[in-house]
């Protein structure tokens, strides 16, 4: 059973940085597709960024140039480095994995079938 656990959220000021972590248990493959999405109160869940073992990557326009997703295969952890944070980045952040991904498939949020409980990020002055 795949289990994901996010951490690293908190309350920071505009312009600050945060790094979110996603510990992945029960899933360790050379071919992978993983990502981060977020949900603000009263709003729909929205993809933030994704990466794959094929070298694919995508970031939402609102975070492009400020957020970077990465994976450490040694400790099987997904990260989201967030710089120059803005109040509109405040949300619950979730990591997700496509547990059926194989090389050549499209890496997409719509097929990610495992996610964690999320970690809360609040940006305010």
C-alpha atoms as a PDB file:
ATOM      1  CA  UNK A   1       0.000   0.000   0.000  1.00  0.00           C
ATOM      2  CA  UNK A   2       1.383   3.362  -1.030  1.00  0.00           C
ATOM      3  CA  UNK A   3       1.476   5.974   1.710  1.00  0.00           C
ATOM      4  CA  UNK A   4       2.564   9.581   1.342  1.00  0.00           C
ATOM      5  CA  UNK A   5       3.254  11.993   4.194  1.00  0.00           C
ATOM      6  CA  UNK A   6       3.777  15.693   3.606  1.00  0.00           C
ATOM      7  CA  UNK A   7       5.646  17.977   6.004  1.00  0.00           C
ATOM      8  CA  UNK A   8       7.362  21.343   6.087  1.00  0.00           C
ATOM      9  CA  UNK A   9       4.388  23.661   5.968  1.00  0.00           C
ATOM     10  CA  UNK A  10       4.088  26.680   8.225  1.00  0.00           C
ATOM     11  CA  UNK A  11       3.385  30.384   8.511  1.00  0.00           C
ATOM     12  CA  UNK A  12       5.837  32.724   6.821  1.00  0.00           C
ATOM     13  CA  UNK A  13       5.970  36.260   5.476  1.00  0.00           C
ATOM     14  CA  UNK A  14       5.745  37.335   1.838  1.00  0.00           C
ATOM     15  CA  UNK A  15       9.064  36.890   0.096  1.00  0.00           C
ATOM     16  CA  UNK A  16      10.169  34.039   2.350  1.00  0.00           C
ATOM     17  CA  UNK A  17      11.023  30.511   1.265  1.00  0.00           C
ATOM     18  CA  UNK A  18       9.801  27.093   2.364  1.00  0.00           C
ATOM     19  CA  UNK A  19      10.688  23.561   1.397  1.00  0.00           C
ATOM     20  CA  UNK A  20       7.956  20.949   1.568  1.00  0.00           C
ATOM     21  CA  UNK A  21       8.786  17.265   1.866  1.00  0.00           C
ATOM     22  CA  UNK A  22       6.787  14.206   0.921  1.00  0.00           C
ATOM     23  CA  UNK A  23       7.949  10.908   2.388  1.00  0.00           C
ATOM     24  CA  UNK A  24       6.897   8.046   0.128  1.00  0.00           C
ATOM     25  CA  UNK A  25       6.350   4.559   1.533  1.00  0.00           C
ATOM     26  CA  UNK A  26       5.363   1.411  -0.332  1.00  0.00           C
ATOM     27  CA  UNK A  27       6.399   2.774  -3.722  1.00  0.00           C
ATOM     28  CA  UNK A  28       9.928   2.707  -5.062  1.00  0.00           C
ATOM     29  CA  UNK A  29      10.387   2.323  -8.798  1.00  0.00           C
ATOM     30  CA  UNK A  30      12.843   3.522 -11.389  1.00  0.00           C
ATOM     31  CA  UNK A  31       9.940   4.763 -13.505  1.00  0.00           C
ATOM     32  CA  UNK A  32       7.853   7.364 -11.687  1.00  0.00           C
ATOM     33  CA  UNK A  33       5.536  10.320 -12.031  1.00  0.00           C
ATOM     34  CA  UNK A  34       4.975  12.579  -9.008  1.00  0.00           C
ATOM     35  CA  UNK A  35       3.645  15.997  -8.302  1.00  0.00           C
ATOM     36  CA  UNK A  36       2.301  18.622  -5.958  1.00  0.00           C
ATOM     37  CA  UNK A  37      -1.074  20.273  -5.938  1.00  0.00           C
ATOM     38  CA  UNK A  38      -2.732  22.712  -3.565  1.00  0.00           C
ATOM     39  CA  UNK A  39      -6.144  23.716  -2.364  1.00  0.00           C
ATOM     40  CA  UNK A  40      -7.030  27.052  -0.827  1.00  0.00           C
ATOM     41  CA  UNK A  41     -10.180  27.476   1.305  1.00  0.00           C
ATOM     42  CA  UNK A  42     -13.245  27.654  -0.906  1.00  0.00           C
ATOM     43  CA  UNK A  43     -11.305  26.883  -4.053  1.00  0.00           C
ATOM     44  CA  UNK A  44     -10.755  23.812  -6.210  1.00  0.00           C
ATOM     45  CA  UNK A  45      -7.662  21.662  -5.945  1.00  0.00           C
ATOM     46  CA  UNK A  46      -5.061  22.842  -8.470  1.00  0.00           C
ATOM     47  CA  UNK A  47      -1.861  21.340  -9.805  1.00  0.00           C
ATOM     48  CA  UNK A  48       1.320  23.185  -8.821  1.00  0.00           C
ATOM     49  CA  UNK A  49       4.065  21.147 -10.438  1.00  0.00           C
ATOM     50  CA  UNK A  50       5.013  17.633 -11.508  1.00  0.00           C
ATOM     51  CA  UNK A  51       8.105  15.694 -12.514  1.00  0.00           C
ATOM     52  CA  UNK A  52       8.787  12.259 -13.957  1.00  0.00           C
ATOM     53  CA  UNK A  53      11.630   9.827 -14.497  1.00  0.00           C
ATOM     54  CA  UNK A  54      11.268  10.532 -18.234  1.00  0.00           C
ATOM     55  CA  UNK A  55      12.448  14.079 -17.581  1.00  0.00           C
ATOM     56  CA  UNK A  56       9.015  15.615 -18.000  1.00  0.00           C
ATOM     57  CA  UNK A  57       8.165  18.559 -15.831  1.00  0.00           C
ATOM     58  CA  UNK A  58       5.406  21.110 -15.604  1.00  0.00           C
ATOM     59  CA  UNK A  59       4.619  24.058 -13.364  1.00  0.00           C
ATOM     60  CA  UNK A  60       1.539  26.194 -13.088  1.00  0.00           C
ATOM     61  CA  UNK A  61       2.076  29.680 -14.501  1.00  0.00           C
ATOM     62  CA  UNK A  62       1.459  31.202 -11.081  1.00  0.00           C
ATOM     63  CA  UNK A  63       4.522  29.474  -9.586  1.00  0.00           C
ATOM     64  CA  UNK A  64       6.833  29.086 -12.593  1.00  0.00           C
ATOM     65  CA  UNK A  65      10.284  30.425 -11.769  1.00  0.00           C
ATOM     66  CA  UNK A  66       9.575  30.390  -8.019  1.00  0.00           C
ATOM     67  CA  UNK A  67       8.786  26.733  -7.225  1.00  0.00           C
ATOM     68  CA  UNK A  68      10.895  23.671  -8.019  1.00  0.00           C
ATOM     69  CA  UNK A  69       9.924  20.030  -7.526  1.00  0.00           C
ATOM     70  CA  UNK A  70      12.593  17.399  -7.068  1.00  0.00           C
ATOM     71  CA  UNK A  71      12.982  13.824  -5.922  1.00  0.00           C
ATOM     72  CA  UNK A  72      15.680  12.231  -3.818  1.00  0.00           C
ATOM     73  CA  UNK A  73      15.812   8.556  -4.763  1.00  0.00           C
ATOM     74  CA  UNK A  74      18.113   7.744  -1.848  1.00  0.00           C
ATOM     75  CA  UNK A  75      15.477   8.527   0.753  1.00  0.00           C
ATOM     76  CA  UNK A  76      12.488   8.217  -1.572  1.00  0.00           C
ATOM     77  CA  UNK A  77      11.286  11.720  -0.834  1.00  0.00           C
ATOM     78  CA  UNK A  78       9.645  14.301  -3.070  1.00  0.00           C
ATOM     79  CA  UNK A  79      10.385  17.952  -2.395  1.00  0.00           C
ATOM     80  CA  UNK A  80       8.883  21.286  -3.345  1.00  0.00           C
ATOM     81  CA  UNK A  81      11.199  24.261  -2.974  1.00  0.00           C
ATOM     82  CA  UNK A  82       9.114  27.420  -2.787  1.00  0.00           C
ATOM     83  CA  UNK A  83      10.774  30.818  -3.088  1.00  0.00           C
ATOM     84  CA  UNK A  84       9.460  34.378  -3.140  1.00  0.00           C
ATOM     85  CA  UNK A  85       6.227  33.270  -1.517  1.00  0.00           C
ATOM     86  CA  UNK A  86       3.123  35.379  -1.978  1.00  0.00           C
ATOM     87  CA  UNK A  87      -0.099  35.556   0.067  1.00  0.00           C
ATOM     88  CA  UNK A  88      -1.930  33.873  -2.831  1.00  0.00           C
ATOM     89  CA  UNK A  89       0.299  30.815  -2.354  1.00  0.00           C
ATOM     90  CA  UNK A  90      -1.463  30.118   0.952  1.00  0.00           C
ATOM     91  CA  UNK A  91      -3.125  26.704   0.745  1.00  0.00           C
ATOM     92  CA  UNK A  92      -3.062  23.088   1.845  1.00  0.00           C
ATOM     93  CA  UNK A  93      -0.353  21.397  -0.211  1.00  0.00           C
ATOM     94  CA  UNK A  94      -0.546  17.748  -1.213  1.00  0.00           C
ATOM     95  CA  UNK A  95       1.891  15.415  -2.927  1.00  0.00           C
ATOM     96  CA  UNK A  96       0.686  12.727  -5.312  1.00  0.00           C
ATOM     97  CA  UNK A  97       2.009   9.737  -7.265  1.00  0.00           C
ATOM     98  CA  UNK A  98       0.884   7.838 -10.350  1.00  0.00           C
ATOM     99  CA  UNK A  99       1.483   4.302  -9.096  1.00  0.00           C
ATOM    100  CA  UNK A 100       0.940   2.804 -12.571  1.00  0.00           C
ATOM    101  CA  UNK A 101       3.359   5.014 -14.462  1.00  0.00           C
ATOM    102  CA  UNK A 102       5.663   3.411 -17.006  1.00  0.00           C
ATOM    103  CA  UNK A 103       8.183   4.982 -19.340  1.00  0.00           C
ATOM    104  CA  UNK A 104       6.511   6.664 -22.268  1.00  0.00           C
ATOM    105  CA  UNK A 105       3.252   7.397 -20.493  1.00  0.00           C
ATOM    106  CA  UNK A 106       2.061  10.930 -20.012  1.00  0.00           C
ATOM    107  CA  UNK A 107       2.759  12.219 -16.521  1.00  0.00           C
ATOM    108  CA  UNK A 108      -0.425  13.985 -15.525  1.00  0.00           C
ATOM    109  CA  UNK A 109      -2.300  14.918 -12.362  1.00  0.00           C
ATOM    110  CA  UNK A 110      -5.431  13.198 -13.665  1.00  0.00           C
ATOM    111  CA  UNK A 111      -3.866   9.752 -13.324  1.00  0.00           C
ATOM    112  CA  UNK A 112      -2.167  10.242  -9.966  1.00  0.00           C
ATOM    113  CA  UNK A 113      -3.915   7.795  -7.674  1.00  0.00           C
ATOM    114  CA  UNK A 114      -2.127   8.176  -4.360  1.00  0.00           C
ATOM    115  CA  UNK A 115      -1.805  11.320  -2.252  1.00  0.00           C
ATOM    116  CA  UNK A 116      -1.159  12.366   1.323  1.00  0.00           C
ATOM    117  CA  UNK A 117      -3.120  14.334   3.914  1.00  0.00           C
ATOM    118  CA  UNK A 118      -1.408  17.599   3.063  1.00  0.00           C
ATOM    119  CA  UNK A 119       0.542  20.283   4.867  1.00  0.00           C
ATOM    120  CA  UNK A 120      -0.681  23.830   5.437  1.00  0.00           C
ATOM    121  CA  UNK A 121       1.219  26.830   4.090  1.00  0.00           C
ATOM    122  CA  UNK A 122       0.193  30.316   5.187  1.00  0.00           C
ATOM    123  CA  UNK A 123       1.797  33.487   3.882  1.00  0.00           C
ATOM    124  CA  UNK A 124       0.898  36.734   5.587  1.00  0.00           C
ATOM    125  CA  UNK A 125       2.545  39.872   6.865  1.00  0.00           C
END
